Amino acid sequence: MAKLRITKRKVSGGTLAFIGYMLSPLSWWNDLFVNWPLALVCAWVVSWFYQPAFTASLIIAYWLTNVLGFVLMQKGGAKIISEVDVPYSRKALYRDLAISLLYTLLIVALVKWGVIGPIQETVQKIQHFIHRS
């Protein structure tokens, strides 16, 4: 039986890859339960100070979480597989940006349709719904 060799590099690479996966849009639940809430909280914080910046800050925060997820997955996987650090390529960055763009279009549509909005509007909708019931 081959002895399992777990190195500090592999553990740290696995941790990076896991965090990256949690931030990446590779499965619907990651986006729904990780990226969207993080981006929404960031947008709420920004819109608390300047409400017209809600949509832009939501998109920027969402993009950052997605791209960071892909970068962390790439870096973590490289740490697990190789003994030396592999640079993040321009091609990988472009691919990650294209995927994030598709998800961004969905976010913009949800904002435009009124499904999500600034925290003040969201609280008002919830209060209106509660009092109406």
XYZ file of C-alpha atoms in Angstrom:
133
model
C 0.000 0.000 0.000
C 1.442 3.342 -1.038
C 2.019 5.764 1.759
C -0.190 8.872 1.487
C 2.010 11.924 1.359
C 0.255 15.112 2.411
C 2.455 18.142 2.404
C 1.846 21.600 3.745
C 1.847 22.803 0.124
C -0.922 20.382 -0.846
C -3.056 21.279 2.178
C -2.699 25.010 1.522
C -3.393 24.421 -2.183
C -6.505 22.429 -1.332
C -7.685 25.164 0.998
C -7.162 27.826 -1.684
C -8.936 25.693 -4.278
C -11.888 25.069 -1.947
C -12.297 28.763 -1.116
C -11.950 29.545 -4.824
C -14.633 27.007 -5.686
C -16.937 28.508 -3.084
C -16.482 31.920 -4.729
C -16.603 30.727 -8.340
C -19.847 30.510 -10.324
C -19.287 26.866 -11.281
C -22.457 25.651 -9.643
C -25.727 27.455 -9.112
C -25.739 27.069 -5.334
C -22.321 28.704 -4.923
C -23.599 31.769 -6.696
C -26.906 31.747 -4.882
C -25.564 31.266 -1.363
C -22.063 32.792 -1.525
C -21.391 35.277 -4.342
C -24.787 36.966 -4.514
C -25.053 37.556 -0.761
C -21.476 38.865 -0.582
C -22.040 41.180 -3.539
C -25.426 42.293 -2.199
C -24.007 43.129 1.234
C -21.201 45.118 -0.416
C -23.747 46.955 -2.584
C -25.950 47.663 0.439
C -22.981 49.136 2.303
C -22.060 51.343 -0.662
C -25.682 52.352 -1.328
C -26.136 53.241 2.343
C -23.764 56.131 1.693
C -24.637 56.782 -1.968
C -27.841 55.076 -3.124
C -27.378 55.658 -6.898
C -24.226 53.506 -6.753
C -26.184 50.357 -5.831
C -26.228 48.678 -9.252
C -22.639 49.526 -10.114
C -21.330 48.382 -6.733
C -23.386 45.166 -6.954
C -21.882 44.342 -10.337
C -18.335 45.228 -9.308
C -18.534 43.220 -6.075
C -20.050 40.259 -7.912
C -17.334 40.360 -10.555
C -14.646 40.554 -7.923
C -15.976 37.512 -6.049
C -16.206 35.465 -9.253
C -12.812 36.402 -10.610
C -11.218 35.940 -7.190
C -12.814 32.486 -7.038
C -11.349 31.445 -10.371
C -7.923 32.823 -9.486
C -7.904 31.023 -6.126
C -8.994 27.746 -7.752
C -6.233 28.037 -10.351
C -3.604 28.890 -7.744
C -4.784 26.172 -5.356
C -4.878 23.515 -8.060
C -1.410 24.487 -9.233
C -0.095 24.184 -5.666
C -1.586 20.717 -5.327
C -0.302 19.424 -8.668
C 3.141 20.967 -9.017
C 6.077 21.573 -6.748
C 6.634 25.121 -8.083
C 4.256 28.065 -8.400
C 2.659 28.467 -11.836
C 1.795 32.012 -12.960
C -1.839 32.906 -13.671
C -2.013 33.339 -17.462
C -3.689 36.089 -19.439
C -5.770 33.456 -21.260
C -7.112 32.124 -17.948
C -7.972 35.660 -16.862
C -9.897 36.324 -20.099
C -11.842 33.082 -19.709
C -12.706 33.933 -16.119
C -13.821 37.436 -17.120
C -16.066 36.070 -19.911
C -17.850 33.707 -17.521
C -18.290 36.529 -15.018
C -19.742 38.733 -17.765
C -22.508 36.217 -18.456
C -23.501 36.103 -14.799
C -23.316 39.891 -14.621
C -25.924 40.184 -17.343
C -28.244 38.115 -15.169
C -27.629 40.402 -12.174
C -28.349 43.515 -14.242
C -31.593 41.957 -15.452
C -32.661 41.172 -11.864
C -31.952 44.757 -10.784
C -33.841 46.165 -13.778
C -36.825 43.866 -13.099
C -36.880 45.035 -9.461
C -36.114 41.604 -7.999
C -33.152 43.016 -6.062
C -32.380 46.600 -5.070
C -30.890 48.870 -2.416
C -31.374 47.832 1.205
C -33.865 50.626 1.884
C -36.134 49.468 -0.954
C -35.768 45.831 0.072
C -36.753 46.582 3.673
C -39.748 48.621 2.473
C -40.889 45.748 0.231
C -40.602 43.286 3.107
C -42.487 45.592 5.471
C -45.185 46.170 2.864
C -45.513 42.429 2.306
C -45.725 41.730 6.066
C -48.346 44.402 6.709
C -50.369 43.309 3.699
C -50.617 39.721 4.951
